[in-house]
Each structure stands twice: as C-alpha cells, then as structure tokens.
Amino acid sequence: MNKTKIKRLLLSDTPIASLQIRGWVRTRRDAKTFSFIEVNDGSCLSGIQVIAEDSLANYEEVRRLSTGSAVAVSGELRESPGKAQKWEILATRIHIYQFAPEDYPLQKKRHTDEFLRSIGHLRPRTNKYGGVFRIRSEAAHEIHRFFHERDFIYVHTPILTGSDCEGAGELFRATTLEPGDHKEADGKDPYAHDFFGQKTHLTVSGQLEAEMFALALGDVYTFGPTFRAENSNTRRHASEFWMVEPEMAFCDLAENMAFAEAFVRHMVAHVLTRCEEDVGLFARFVDKSLLDTLGNIVEKPFVRISYQAAVDILKKSTATFSYEISYGKDLQTEHERYLAETHFRQPVIVHDYPRQIKPFYMRVNDDEKTVAAMDVIVPGIGEIIGGSQREERADVLETRMAETGMDDSSYWWYMDSRRYGSVPHSGFGLGFERFLMLVTGVTNIRDVIPFPRTPGSIDF
Ligand code: 4AD
Ligand code: MG
C-alpha cells in the first residue's frame, strides 16, 4: 500500500476505506480500551488523530508510544465524532519504526528559537519551523513559476568566480593551497599556483554573468546561493543566503522598479493564499500585525522617493538615530525602517543614490552626481531588494571602474560586452531570506534558513 500525505487526507470529501500514513507521534492519550495518537508527517501544520483500539495485535507497545516515535498507521479514514477535527483514522495496524526515548528534546511546550537553533537537526519537526520551511519551499517554486510564465530564461550562474560584483571585498576565498603554500611565490602572484591559476572565491552575486545572458537572451534570471564574508552579526545578514536576480535587456530604471514591485506583491499574495494555514500560525504566535502588513503590501502601491527626498524626510524627523544622516552617506537599517514603518507605513522604493556609495556597474545619471539605483524597503526589515539600471556606455563604465578602484583586467569580458550591441538594461536582487522574514514575521534570518551560516557558526 502506498503511503498518503496527511495534507491530502485532510482535504478529502469522502471517507477512505483503506490507507496508510507514516510520520512521527506528537502526543498520545489513553482511554480505557483505546488510545488517541496525534501523528504528524510534515506535509502540513496539522497532524491527524489516530484511534488505536485494544484489539490491535501490538496494543501493549502502542501504549508506550511517546512524542517523537516513528510509526506507519494503516487503517480507515472516517469522520471524527470529536469537534476538534473533521477526519480521523481508525487504525487496523500500527507499525513502530522506533520509539523515541524520554529525553527527546522536543517536548510539548514552547521552546526558544535559541534553543531550537542548538538542535538544528530536530527543529524542522516543530510547528514553527515546519511552517517556515514549507513556506520557503512554496515560495521558491513560485519564483520559478513567476519568471517562467513571463518567458524569462533561467541561467545557472557560477558559484566559483574570479570577480567581485559588489566591489565590497566581502569574499570567501576558494583555494586548494595550504596556508604555507602562499609564501613560495617570491614576488609573483601567489595564486598563480592555485587551482584556477588566480585568486578565486565564492560568488557574492550572479549579476555580472546574468547581464551577459540578458544581452543575448533578453529577459533572464538566476536564483541560487550567494556568499558574503561580512563580519556583521546582525539579525538580517547571513554568510550564505539565496538571491533571486532578474536581469532585463531594453529596460530602464522606471520599468525595473515597476517590475520589482509587481514581483514582491505577487509573491506575498501567493504565500498568503497558498500557505494560509502556516501563515495563520505566524500571525497568531510570531507577529500579531503580520496579516495587516502583508495585506497592505498586496493592496497598496509602493511609495517611490529619491534618495535626496529620503534624506530630507529623515533630517526633518524628530526620531533619534544612532547613525547620523547626511547627503552622501548610505542609509542605515534604522533609517530605512523609519521610512517604511513610521513615516510611510508601507514599502518604499528609494532611487537615484549618490554615485560614491554605489557599485561600479550602476548607470550614471545626467546630473553626474547620482546613479540609477533603487532599493526596495519594507516594514520590519529594511532593504529587501537592491537593483539598478546598468551602465551600458563603455567609456562611462571605464571611468566608474577606475573611480571605484576595480581592477579592470579581471573584468575585461564585462567591459567588452559594452562594445557589441550594448543596450540599456536593468535588474535587481531580492534577498530570499529577507522575503521569508517578511512573510513569516520571523525577526532573525537564522530562523528562515535550514542550516544557517553566520560568523563563528557553522554547526550541522
Ligand atoms: O543590494 P545587494 O548587495 O545587490 C546585489 O547583490 C546586486 N548585484 C543585485 C542585482 O542587482 N542583481 O543585495 C541584494 C539583496 C539585498 O537587498 C538583501 O535583500 C540581500 O540581497 N542581502 C542579504 N541577505 C542576507 N544576508 C546578507 N548578508 C545579505 N546581503 C544582501
Ligand atoms: Mg544593497
């Protein structure tokens, strides 16, 4: 007999004479001649109630099942006389894979996120983390569907690379050399002997490679892991995180912003309808204002303001900030959150930042002072998307590379792409984990990543 997912069973309109589920015991309650066993198989938040009668061959053993034990239950799906659930399973056979011992760490009480992080191998069995990772899966599928439906070509950009897209130097070196091997190079490039014959690291963004494909295939996107050695132990930075990066040829900043907004709103609406049960759990236990925040995102257009206007608002505000705000400095998380949470109370797209605080690839505006950059900022998190129109003019790009101290010899191919049918093009990167924080109300990025990697922490 094939196993059935509890998620499917709970949606059934009719009783089912014979079926089997497999999962883990959440609770067991005994009556005189039978037991109630709540079994969860991870397919959805709800478990199913199993009725085990004393006529079962191994009923003695069944009465020893404790939280965490693994079972296969064969039986019949019938309407439950109880009020708490529509369906229950009357067991005809219960196979026990393994009893969980008394010291099973997940007892029926609320555990702190910190404790659950310390048992990362077991935390997906909890309601909260089961929910986070079901939503993560649903959202990842929807990202691919969203772009596929709009005829975007999916490009697998490399993870190992010799370039630093953001120019921030936050790179994890990838090498096969041993620490001492670097010394022998006497004045020559010490990486000449390394695996790729040059300095290599893990990618911080697939953008530069995605651009090459956009300039051939039109609309493309990449969606994969990225790595940043930012030594900032904040609630919204991870060393390994996923980014979805669309790149569109023949597209300017205005179109790019409109597309980013449509994408975020579509994704939020999708999670709200497809993950209703799990989102409901987060709205009850994690963030009471979650449904309002998300409803607002789906219903109302995002605000758009220039960086200059954002600075003016922040300067006029009576709020106290730890970082000083002045024209020419980057916005800090506290500034972004003030704009989205306090001032506008909805997502804001800030555009046209000063050129000196943004990477080399962003297009220089006619004022020569700003670049065609945009950040999408949301309540509770701050920046969720960073993007821009790209500099398509070879000569201006060259000036920007020099000005930002990029070594143009490693980027010859990028510069070269501006010589053969170069066109205006734009794109952005959405931090997938930040999106998940938004739709779940979870405030620490570690808690939306199956096995988080942050400074000083790479357990599991
Ligand atoms: O703003 P960023 O650095 O932009 C880029 O990497 C561009 N190359 C994207 C592009 O235009 N194709 O990063 C994009 C987004 C941020 O808005 C944020 O959501 C997320 O990636 N992000 C991080 N998420 C988690 N941990 C970190 N350390 C992150 N750094 C950036
Ligand atoms: Mg950014």
Tab-separated table of C-alpha atoms and ligand atoms in Angstrom:
chain	number	residue	atom	x	y	z
A	1	MET	CA	0.000	0.000	0.000
A	2	ASN	CA	1.265	3.461	-0.876
A	3	LYS	CA	1.588	5.996	1.878
A	4	THR	CA	-0.681	9.026	1.786
A	5	LYS	CA	0.284	12.524	2.905
A	6	ILE	CA	-1.781	13.873	5.780
A	7	LYS	CA	-2.132	17.141	3.866
A	8	ARG	CA	-4.062	15.283	1.138
A	9	LEU	CA	-6.177	13.281	3.582
A	10	LEU	CA	-7.379	16.375	5.394
A	11	LEU	CA	-8.698	17.753	2.095
A	12	SER	CA	-10.719	14.608	1.344
A	13	ASP	CA	-14.508	14.965	0.841
A	14	THR	CA	-15.265	11.299	1.391
A	15	PRO	CA	-14.206	8.594	3.829
A	16	ILE	CA	-11.467	6.246	2.576
A	17	ALA	CA	-11.699	2.524	3.321
A	18	SER	CA	-8.029	1.693	3.338
A	19	LEU	CA	-4.900	3.842	3.536
A	20	GLN	CA	-1.566	4.240	5.220
A	21	ILE	CA	0.217	7.265	6.672
A	22	ARG	CA	3.765	7.427	8.030
A	23	GLY	CA	5.048	10.006	10.441
A	24	TRP	CA	6.033	10.949	13.971
A	25	VAL	CA	3.931	10.870	17.113
A	26	ARG	CA	3.167	14.262	18.605
A	27	THR	CA	1.023	13.125	21.554
A	28	ARG	CA	-0.711	10.037	22.913
A	29	ARG	CA	-3.726	9.988	25.244
A	30	ASP	CA	-5.135	6.754	26.594
A	31	ALA	CA	-8.740	5.869	27.340
A	32	LYS	CA	-9.787	2.568	28.842
A	33	THR	CA	-9.928	0.409	25.722
A	34	PHE	CA	-8.227	2.598	23.140
A	35	SER	CA	-5.705	5.430	22.635
A	36	PHE	CA	-5.702	8.698	20.697
A	37	ILE	CA	-2.462	9.269	18.856
A	38	GLU	CA	-1.727	12.531	17.088
A	39	VAL	CA	0.585	11.843	14.125
A	40	ASN	CA	2.305	14.497	12.012
A	41	ASP	CA	4.133	13.718	8.763
A	42	GLY	CA	5.461	17.193	7.980
A	43	SER	CA	3.272	17.669	4.904
A	44	CYS	CA	1.242	20.340	6.698
A	45	LEU	CA	0.888	22.001	10.067
A	46	SER	CA	-1.988	19.786	11.194
A	47	GLY	CA	-1.498	16.235	12.228
A	48	ILE	CA	-4.193	13.610	12.127
A	49	GLN	CA	-5.839	11.859	15.041
A	50	VAL	CA	-5.385	8.097	15.043
A	51	ILE	CA	-7.661	5.835	17.076
A	52	ALA	CA	-5.801	2.732	18.252
A	53	GLU	CA	-8.116	0.165	19.821
A	54	ASP	CA	-7.020	-2.552	22.233
A	55	SER	CA	-7.777	-5.160	19.565
A	56	LEU	CA	-4.521	-4.189	17.778
A	57	ALA	CA	-2.006	-7.044	17.958
A	58	ASN	CA	0.695	-4.793	19.414
A	59	TYR	CA	-1.570	-2.590	21.544
A	60	GLU	CA	0.730	-3.061	24.570
A	61	GLU	CA	3.541	-1.453	22.567
A	62	VAL	CA	1.277	1.235	21.140
A	63	ARG	CA	0.562	2.334	24.722
A	64	ARG	CA	4.253	3.057	25.111
A	65	LEU	CA	4.494	5.407	22.094
A	66	SER	CA	5.886	8.742	23.135
A	67	THR	CA	6.459	12.078	21.393
A	68	GLY	CA	8.891	11.727	18.506
A	69	SER	CA	8.363	7.999	17.896
A	70	ALA	CA	8.111	6.968	14.234
A	71	VAL	CA	5.123	4.967	13.007
A	72	ALA	CA	3.228	3.714	9.958
A	73	VAL	CA	-0.511	3.618	10.538
A	74	SER	CA	-2.775	1.566	8.277
A	75	GLY	CA	-6.476	1.988	8.606
A	76	GLU	CA	-9.607	3.725	7.516
A	77	LEU	CA	-10.319	7.456	7.175
A	78	ARG	CA	-13.607	8.201	8.847
A	79	GLU	CA	-15.491	11.213	10.057
A	80	SER	CA	-14.435	12.110	13.550
A	81	PRO	CA	-17.115	12.327	16.221
A	82	GLY	CA	-14.865	14.838	18.010
A	83	LYS	CA	-15.332	18.573	17.432
A	84	ALA	CA	-11.667	19.440	17.002
A	85	GLN	CA	-11.224	17.681	13.664
A	86	LYS	CA	-13.207	16.573	10.641
A	87	TRP	CA	-11.342	13.345	9.952
A	88	GLU	CA	-9.602	10.676	11.966
A	89	ILE	CA	-8.008	7.323	11.184
A	90	LEU	CA	-9.253	4.138	12.798
A	91	ALA	CA	-6.096	2.028	12.853
A	92	THR	CA	-6.091	-1.583	11.711
A	93	ARG	CA	-2.316	-1.881	12.083
A	94	ILE	CA	0.399	0.274	13.612
A	95	HIS	CA	3.982	-0.450	12.663
A	96	ILE	CA	6.527	1.096	15.007
A	97	TYR	CA	9.823	2.069	13.332
A	98	GLN	CA	11.404	3.366	16.515
A	99	PHE	CA	10.375	4.532	19.972
A	100	ALA	CA	11.744	7.968	20.888
A	101	PRO	CA	13.266	7.860	24.362
A	102	GLU	CA	12.177	10.015	27.292
A	103	ASP	CA	14.918	12.536	26.633
A	104	TYR	CA	13.508	13.531	23.213
A	105	PRO	CA	14.318	17.245	23.256
A	106	LEU	CA	11.070	18.473	21.700
A	107	GLN	CA	8.516	18.125	24.437
A	108	LYS	CA	5.042	19.598	24.144
A	109	LYS	CA	5.845	23.141	25.198
A	110	ARG	CA	7.213	26.219	23.507
A	111	HIS	CA	10.948	26.228	23.075
A	112	THR	CA	13.011	29.330	22.438
A	113	ASP	CA	14.464	29.968	18.991
A	114	GLU	CA	17.947	29.980	20.533
A	115	PHE	CA	17.424	26.507	21.975
A	116	LEU	CA	15.990	25.211	18.718
A	117	ARG	CA	18.991	26.570	16.793
A	118	SER	CA	21.183	24.452	19.028
A	119	ILE	CA	19.280	21.369	17.831
A	120	GLY	CA	19.147	22.278	14.158
A	121	HIS	CA	18.794	18.623	13.217
A	122	LEU	CA	15.438	18.387	15.020
A	123	ARG	CA	13.933	21.854	14.715
A	124	PRO	CA	12.063	21.199	11.426
A	125	ARG	CA	9.834	18.869	13.479
A	126	THR	CA	8.325	21.797	15.364
A	127	ASN	CA	5.192	23.601	14.176
A	128	LYS	CA	7.026	26.885	13.712
A	129	TYR	CA	9.973	25.556	11.722
A	130	GLY	CA	7.909	23.074	9.745
A	131	GLY	CA	5.881	26.121	8.714
A	132	VAL	CA	8.923	28.246	7.845
A	133	PHE	CA	10.363	25.566	5.602
A	134	ARG	CA	7.104	24.674	3.904
A	135	ILE	CA	6.671	28.380	3.079
A	136	ARG	CA	10.289	28.540	1.899
A	137	SER	CA	9.668	25.653	-0.494
A	138	GLU	CA	6.384	27.061	-1.783
A	139	ALA	CA	7.955	30.488	-2.380
A	140	ALA	CA	10.959	29.022	-4.211
A	141	HIS	CA	8.662	27.110	-6.564
A	142	GLU	CA	6.600	30.215	-7.169
A	143	ILE	CA	9.660	32.297	-8.038
A	144	HIS	CA	10.482	29.900	-10.838
A	145	ARG	CA	6.844	29.815	-11.975
A	146	PHE	CA	6.606	33.624	-11.934
A	147	PHE	CA	9.580	34.067	-14.244
A	148	HIS	CA	8.833	31.068	-16.405
A	149	GLU	CA	5.336	32.334	-17.065
A	150	ARG	CA	6.803	35.652	-18.213
A	151	ASP	CA	9.249	33.974	-20.632
A	152	PHE	CA	12.377	34.651	-18.596
A	153	ILE	CA	15.264	32.276	-19.272
A	154	TYR	CA	16.706	30.665	-16.143
A	155	VAL	CA	20.523	30.918	-16.096
A	156	HIS	CA	22.750	28.949	-13.740
A	157	THR	CA	25.426	31.495	-12.908
A	158	PRO	CA	28.640	30.140	-11.384
A	159	ILE	CA	29.315	29.809	-7.680
A	160	LEU	CA	33.093	29.830	-8.078
A	161	THR	CA	34.259	33.097	-9.574
A	162	GLY	CA	37.184	35.463	-10.002
A	163	SER	CA	35.111	38.658	-9.852
A	164	ASP	CA	33.641	40.683	-7.003
A	165	CYS	CA	30.352	42.037	-8.291
A	166	GLU	CA	29.637	44.379	-5.409
A	167	GLY	CA	33.257	45.506	-5.067
A	168	ALA	CA	32.910	45.348	-1.299
A	169	GLY	CA	35.688	42.789	-0.811
A	170	GLU	CA	33.496	40.575	1.376
A	171	LEU	CA	34.787	37.411	-0.240
A	172	PHE	CA	35.231	33.837	0.859
A	173	ARG	CA	38.428	32.596	-0.758
A	174	ALA	CA	38.221	29.242	-2.526
A	175	THR	CA	41.611	27.604	-2.775
A	176	THR	CA	43.303	24.230	-2.833
A	177	LEU	CA	46.538	25.718	-1.482
A	178	GLU	CA	47.575	25.016	2.089
A	179	PRO	CA	48.305	28.081	4.237
A	180	GLY	CA	52.121	27.783	3.837
A	181	ASP	CA	51.925	27.382	0.046
A	182	HIS	CA	51.227	31.072	-0.495
A	183	LYS	CA	54.736	32.085	0.595
A	184	GLU	CA	56.760	30.262	-2.057
A	185	ALA	CA	55.729	32.613	-4.847
A	186	ASP	CA	58.616	35.094	-4.297
A	187	GLY	CA	57.117	38.279	-5.607
A	188	LYS	CA	54.913	36.605	-8.190
A	189	ASP	CA	51.162	36.287	-7.844
A	190	PRO	CA	50.882	33.723	-5.031
A	191	TYR	CA	47.708	32.396	-6.597
A	192	ALA	CA	49.420	31.574	-9.900
A	193	HIS	CA	49.943	28.082	-8.458
A	194	ASP	CA	46.414	27.788	-7.153
A	195	PHE	CA	43.788	25.529	-8.674
A	196	PHE	CA	42.449	28.064	-11.182
A	197	GLY	CA	45.764	29.905	-11.556
A	198	GLN	CA	44.295	33.032	-9.993
A	199	LYS	CA	42.553	34.319	-6.890
A	200	THR	CA	39.155	32.649	-6.672
A	201	HIS	CA	36.220	32.942	-4.305
A	202	LEU	CA	32.568	32.145	-3.792
A	203	THR	CA	30.182	34.459	-5.616
A	204	VAL	CA	28.507	37.426	-3.895
A	205	SER	CA	26.005	37.822	-6.738
A	206	GLY	CA	25.237	36.286	-10.113
A	207	GLN	CA	24.516	39.657	-11.655
A	208	LEU	CA	27.544	40.229	-13.884
A	209	GLU	CA	27.126	36.823	-15.521
A	210	ALA	CA	23.341	37.281	-15.731
A	211	GLU	CA	23.960	40.546	-17.606
A	212	MET	CA	25.926	38.680	-20.295
A	213	PHE	CA	22.956	36.390	-20.818
A	214	ALA	CA	20.407	39.215	-20.786
A	215	LEU	CA	22.424	40.823	-23.595
A	216	ALA	CA	21.839	37.665	-25.613
A	217	LEU	CA	18.556	36.166	-24.423
A	218	GLY	CA	16.612	39.262	-23.386
A	219	ASP	CA	14.980	38.547	-20.036
A	220	VAL	CA	16.830	36.178	-17.733
A	221	TYR	CA	17.055	35.362	-14.045
A	222	THR	CA	19.277	33.449	-11.719
A	223	PHE	CA	18.262	32.037	-8.336
A	224	GLY	CA	20.838	30.446	-6.119
A	225	PRO	CA	23.092	30.676	-3.102
A	226	THR	CA	25.438	33.629	-2.607
A	227	PHE	CA	28.156	34.124	-0.026
A	228	ARG	CA	29.345	37.194	1.834
A	229	ALA	CA	32.044	37.417	4.442
A	230	GLU	CA	30.502	40.469	6.087
A	231	ASN	CA	31.560	40.279	9.662
A	232	SER	CA	28.326	41.817	10.862
A	233	ASN	CA	26.444	39.669	13.289
A	234	THR	CA	23.041	41.204	12.663
A	235	ARG	CA	19.584	39.701	12.555
A	236	ARG	CA	19.347	40.237	8.796
A	237	HIS	CA	22.756	39.170	7.489
A	238	ALA	CA	23.794	35.610	6.756
A	239	SER	CA	27.116	34.442	5.316
A	240	GLU	CA	25.287	32.097	2.926
A	241	PHE	CA	21.953	33.281	1.584
A	242	TRP	CA	19.867	32.890	-1.539
A	243	MET	CA	19.204	35.629	-4.007
A	244	VAL	CA	16.886	35.805	-6.999
A	245	GLU	CA	18.264	38.116	-9.648
A	246	PRO	CA	16.311	39.014	-12.785
A	247	GLU	CA	18.157	40.910	-15.492
A	248	MET	CA	16.293	42.537	-18.350
A	249	ALA	CA	17.609	43.903	-21.634
A	250	PHE	CA	15.949	47.010	-23.078
A	251	CYS	CA	14.766	48.034	-19.633
A	252	ASP	CA	15.289	51.287	-17.728
A	253	LEU	CA	15.133	52.089	-14.031
A	254	ALA	CA	11.427	53.018	-14.040
A	255	GLU	CA	10.467	49.703	-15.637
A	256	ASN	CA	12.810	47.885	-13.292
A	257	MET	CA	11.131	49.433	-10.235
A	258	ALA	CA	7.656	48.644	-11.557
A	259	PHE	CA	8.693	45.046	-12.158
A	260	ALA	CA	10.286	44.672	-8.712
A	261	GLU	CA	7.130	45.992	-7.084
A	262	ALA	CA	4.892	43.660	-9.106
A	263	PHE	CA	7.136	40.717	-8.204
A	264	VAL	CA	7.083	41.376	-4.447
A	265	ARG	CA	3.337	41.946	-4.411
A	266	HIS	CA	2.711	38.806	-6.441
A	267	MET	CA	4.902	36.721	-4.158
A	268	VAL	CA	3.264	37.999	-0.972
A	269	ALA	CA	-0.217	37.376	-2.386
A	270	HIS	CA	0.807	33.875	-3.412
A	271	VAL	CA	2.147	32.952	0.027
A	272	LEU	CA	-0.990	34.365	1.660
A	273	THR	CA	-3.259	32.127	-0.388
A	274	ARG	CA	-1.141	29.006	-0.777
A	275	CYS	CA	0.297	28.846	2.748
A	276	GLU	CA	-2.756	30.049	4.627
A	277	GLU	CA	-2.513	27.553	7.471
A	278	ASP	CA	1.177	28.175	8.158
A	279	VAL	CA	0.915	31.961	7.758
A	280	GLY	CA	-2.020	31.821	10.188
A	281	LEU	CA	0.257	30.215	12.781
A	282	PHE	CA	2.799	33.034	12.397
A	283	ALA	CA	0.054	35.654	12.612
A	284	ARG	CA	-1.107	34.136	15.918
A	285	PHE	CA	2.201	33.354	17.604
A	286	VAL	CA	5.026	35.280	15.950
A	287	ASP	CA	3.771	38.662	14.732
A	288	LYS	CA	0.253	39.821	15.525
A	289	SER	CA	0.371	42.525	12.854
A	290	LEU	CA	1.525	40.122	10.111
A	291	LEU	CA	-1.739	39.927	8.167
A	292	ASP	CA	-2.130	43.717	8.200
A	293	THR	CA	1.409	44.234	6.959
A	294	LEU	CA	1.041	41.667	4.194
A	295	GLY	CA	-2.468	42.800	3.215
A	296	ASN	CA	-1.147	46.330	2.899
A	297	ILE	CA	1.650	45.185	0.585
A	298	VAL	CA	-0.764	43.355	-1.692
A	299	GLU	CA	-3.315	46.160	-1.800
A	300	LYS	CA	-1.402	49.427	-1.881
A	301	PRO	CA	1.149	50.640	-4.412
A	302	PHE	CA	4.652	51.180	-3.039
A	303	VAL	CA	5.886	54.694	-2.358
A	304	ARG	CA	8.696	55.975	-4.602
A	305	ILE	CA	11.097	58.650	-3.474
A	306	SER	CA	14.550	59.773	-4.468
A	307	TYR	CA	17.458	59.327	-2.091
A	308	GLN	CA	17.555	63.136	-1.783
A	309	ALA	CA	13.900	63.219	-0.693
A	310	ALA	CA	14.521	60.356	1.758
A	311	VAL	CA	17.407	62.252	3.345
A	312	ASP	CA	15.226	65.368	3.648
A	313	ILE	CA	12.487	63.390	5.430
A	314	LEU	CA	14.986	61.792	7.792
A	315	LYS	CA	16.635	65.115	8.583
A	316	LYS	CA	13.287	66.709	9.400
A	317	SER	CA	12.135	63.818	11.576
A	318	THR	CA	12.256	64.100	15.337
A	319	ALA	CA	13.333	60.481	15.744
A	320	THR	CA	16.779	59.839	17.196
A	321	PHE	CA	19.115	57.698	15.118
A	322	SER	CA	22.401	56.099	16.149
A	323	TYR	CA	23.900	56.893	12.731
A	324	GLU	CA	23.977	60.463	11.534
A	325	ILE	CA	22.098	61.153	8.342
A	326	SER	CA	23.589	63.404	5.711
A	327	TYR	CA	23.609	63.607	1.935
A	328	GLY	CA	26.279	61.290	0.537
A	329	LYS	CA	26.107	58.694	3.300
A	330	ASP	CA	24.372	55.369	2.837
A	331	LEU	CA	21.043	54.801	4.564
A	332	GLN	CA	21.321	52.528	7.588
A	333	THR	CA	18.733	49.931	8.551
A	334	GLU	CA	17.290	52.257	11.198
A	335	HIS	CA	16.740	54.942	8.542
A	336	GLU	CA	15.161	52.504	6.130
A	337	ARG	CA	12.861	51.153	8.809
A	338	TYR	CA	11.858	54.645	9.884
A	339	LEU	CA	10.769	55.392	6.316
A	340	ALA	CA	8.823	52.152	5.790
A	341	GLU	CA	7.429	51.681	9.305
A	342	THR	CA	6.933	55.104	10.811
A	343	HIS	CA	6.810	57.653	8.048
A	344	PHE	CA	5.044	55.900	5.154
A	345	ARG	CA	3.858	52.721	6.885
A	346	GLN	CA	4.262	50.730	3.698
A	347	PRO	CA	7.016	49.605	1.324
A	348	VAL	CA	9.123	52.373	-0.173
A	349	ILE	CA	11.383	52.339	-3.224
A	350	VAL	CA	14.289	54.733	-2.791
A	351	HIS	CA	16.034	55.596	-6.053
A	352	ASP	CA	18.905	57.633	-7.506
A	353	TYR	CA	21.582	57.315	-4.840
A	354	PRO	CA	24.863	59.292	-4.827
A	355	ARG	CA	27.385	57.641	-7.112
A	356	GLN	CA	30.103	57.434	-4.453
A	357	ILE	CA	28.176	54.953	-2.287
A	358	LYS	CA	27.124	52.539	-5.034
A	359	PRO	CA	28.955	49.860	-7.079
A	360	PHE	CA	30.697	50.475	-10.402
A	361	TYR	CA	28.060	48.862	-12.619
A	362	MET	CA	25.223	51.300	-11.876
A	363	ARG	CA	24.329	53.770	-14.618
A	364	VAL	CA	25.443	57.365	-14.068
A	365	ASN	CA	22.527	59.809	-14.275
A	366	ASP	CA	22.601	63.028	-16.318
A	367	ASP	CA	23.327	65.050	-13.168
A	368	GLU	CA	26.637	63.109	-12.952
A	369	LYS	CA	26.191	63.003	-9.171
A	370	THR	CA	23.742	60.137	-8.812
A	371	VAL	CA	23.326	56.658	-10.266
A	372	ALA	CA	20.162	54.875	-11.431
A	373	ALA	CA	19.968	52.699	-8.310
A	374	MET	CA	16.935	51.538	-6.385
A	375	ASP	CA	16.362	49.791	-3.080
A	376	VAL	CA	13.016	48.329	-2.056
A	377	ILE	CA	12.491	48.846	1.661
A	378	VAL	CA	9.807	47.066	3.676
A	379	PRO	CA	8.462	47.429	7.229
A	380	GLY	CA	10.158	45.284	9.859
A	381	ILE	CA	13.224	44.525	7.759
A	382	GLY	CA	14.514	47.458	5.742
A	383	GLU	CA	16.153	46.652	2.397
A	384	ILE	CA	14.762	43.563	0.721
A	385	ILE	CA	15.799	44.348	-2.865
A	386	GLY	CA	18.799	46.164	-4.317
A	387	GLY	CA	18.909	46.897	-8.033
A	388	SER	CA	19.746	49.365	-10.737
A	389	GLN	CA	19.906	50.261	-14.366
A	390	ARG	CA	23.360	49.160	-15.543
A	391	GLU	CA	25.977	51.385	-17.144
A	392	GLU	CA	25.797	50.400	-20.811
A	393	ARG	CA	28.225	53.077	-22.105
A	394	ALA	CA	31.740	51.667	-22.399
A	395	ASP	CA	33.538	54.957	-21.718
A	396	VAL	CA	31.491	55.851	-18.636
A	397	LEU	CA	31.892	52.312	-17.326
A	398	GLU	CA	35.640	52.614	-17.664
A	399	THR	CA	35.629	55.836	-15.650
A	400	ARG	CA	33.493	54.209	-12.954
A	401	MET	CA	35.811	51.199	-12.714
A	402	ALA	CA	38.749	53.483	-12.173
A	403	GLU	CA	36.858	55.661	-9.705
A	404	THR	CA	35.712	52.691	-7.609
A	405	GLY	CA	39.156	51.050	-7.680
A	406	MET	CA	38.135	47.941	-9.613
A	407	ASP	CA	40.911	46.068	-11.363
A	408	ASP	CA	39.695	46.210	-14.953
A	409	SER	CA	41.921	43.351	-16.123
A	410	SER	CA	39.642	40.816	-14.381
A	411	TYR	CA	36.553	42.409	-15.869
A	412	TRP	CA	37.694	42.663	-19.500
A	413	TRP	CA	34.787	40.493	-20.594
A	414	TYR	CA	32.283	42.696	-18.774
A	415	MET	CA	33.700	45.831	-20.423
A	416	ASP	CA	33.806	44.033	-23.762
A	417	SER	CA	30.062	43.358	-23.586
A	418	ARG	CA	29.579	47.141	-23.928
A	419	ARG	CA	31.178	47.130	-27.368
A	420	TYR	CA	28.889	44.885	-29.396
A	421	GLY	CA	25.257	45.971	-29.471
A	422	SER	CA	25.199	47.332	-25.941
A	423	VAL	CA	21.685	48.314	-24.829
A	424	PRO	CA	20.065	49.831	-21.743
A	425	HIS	CA	19.407	47.026	-19.283
A	426	SER	CA	18.429	46.675	-15.655
A	427	GLY	CA	17.920	44.173	-12.905
A	428	PHE	CA	17.771	43.592	-9.195
A	429	GLY	CA	18.446	41.089	-6.445
A	430	LEU	CA	15.831	40.029	-3.917
A	431	GLY	CA	17.259	38.532	-0.737
A	432	PHE	CA	15.191	35.349	-0.484
A	433	GLU	CA	15.611	35.041	3.299
A	434	ARG	CA	14.606	38.658	3.835
A	435	PHE	CA	11.475	37.922	1.826
A	436	LEU	CA	10.783	34.927	4.071
A	437	MET	CA	11.260	37.090	7.160
A	438	LEU	CA	8.695	39.491	5.711
A	439	VAL	CA	6.031	36.846	5.076
A	440	THR	CA	6.508	34.976	8.353
A	441	GLY	CA	7.248	37.844	10.740
A	442	VAL	CA	10.344	35.933	11.890
A	443	THR	CA	12.868	38.531	13.047
A	444	ASN	CA	16.129	36.599	12.846
A	445	ILE	CA	17.463	35.488	9.463
A	446	ARG	CA	18.933	32.358	11.096
A	447	ASP	CA	15.411	31.131	11.658
A	448	VAL	CA	14.377	31.052	7.995
A	449	ILE	CA	17.471	29.114	6.823
A	450	PRO	CA	17.522	25.311	7.155
A	451	PHE	CA	21.142	25.274	8.345
A	452	PRO	CA	22.293	28.877	8.832
A	453	ARG	CA	25.880	30.022	8.348
A	454	THR	CA	26.804	33.177	10.233
A	455	PRO	CA	30.112	34.492	11.618
A	456	GLY	CA	31.531	31.940	14.039
A	457	SER	CA	28.759	29.436	13.466
A	458	ILE	CA	28.731	26.519	11.018
A	459	ASP	CA	27.271	23.649	13.046
A	460	PHE	CA	25.287	20.958	11.261
B	1	4AD	O1	21.905	45.023	-2.569
B	1	4AD	P1	22.720	43.822	-2.936
B	1	4AD	O2	24.111	43.745	-2.438
B	1	4AD	O3	22.663	43.769	-4.532
B	1	4AD	C1	23.340	42.897	-5.317
B	1	4AD	O4	23.987	41.958	-4.959
B	1	4AD	C2	23.085	43.129	-6.780
B	1	4AD	N1	24.178	42.525	-7.533
B	1	4AD	C3	21.759	42.542	-7.149
B	1	4AD	C4	21.396	42.754	-8.590
B	1	4AD	O5	21.174	43.886	-8.985
B	1	4AD	N2	21.303	41.680	-9.358
B	1	4AD	O6	21.979	42.510	-2.466
B	1	4AD	C5	20.657	42.238	-2.921
B	1	4AD	C6	19.793	41.774	-1.776
B	1	4AD	C7	19.664	42.779	-0.636
B	1	4AD	O7	18.667	43.734	-0.915
B	1	4AD	C8	19.273	41.881	0.521
B	1	4AD	O8	17.898	41.570	0.481
B	1	4AD	C9	20.049	40.609	0.210
B	1	4AD	O9	20.364	40.629	-1.165
B	1	4AD	N3	21.282	40.515	1.004
B	1	4AD	C10	21.449	39.700	2.046
B	1	4AD	N4	20.619	38.824	2.625
B	1	4AD	C11	21.084	38.131	3.669
B	1	4AD	N5	22.317	38.231	4.162
B	1	4AD	C12	23.200	39.095	3.620
B	1	4AD	N6	24.449	39.161	4.113
B	1	4AD	C13	22.773	39.882	2.501
B	1	4AD	N7	23.371	40.797	1.724
B	1	4AD	C14	22.444	41.165	0.815
B	2	MG	MG	22.039	46.658	-1.329
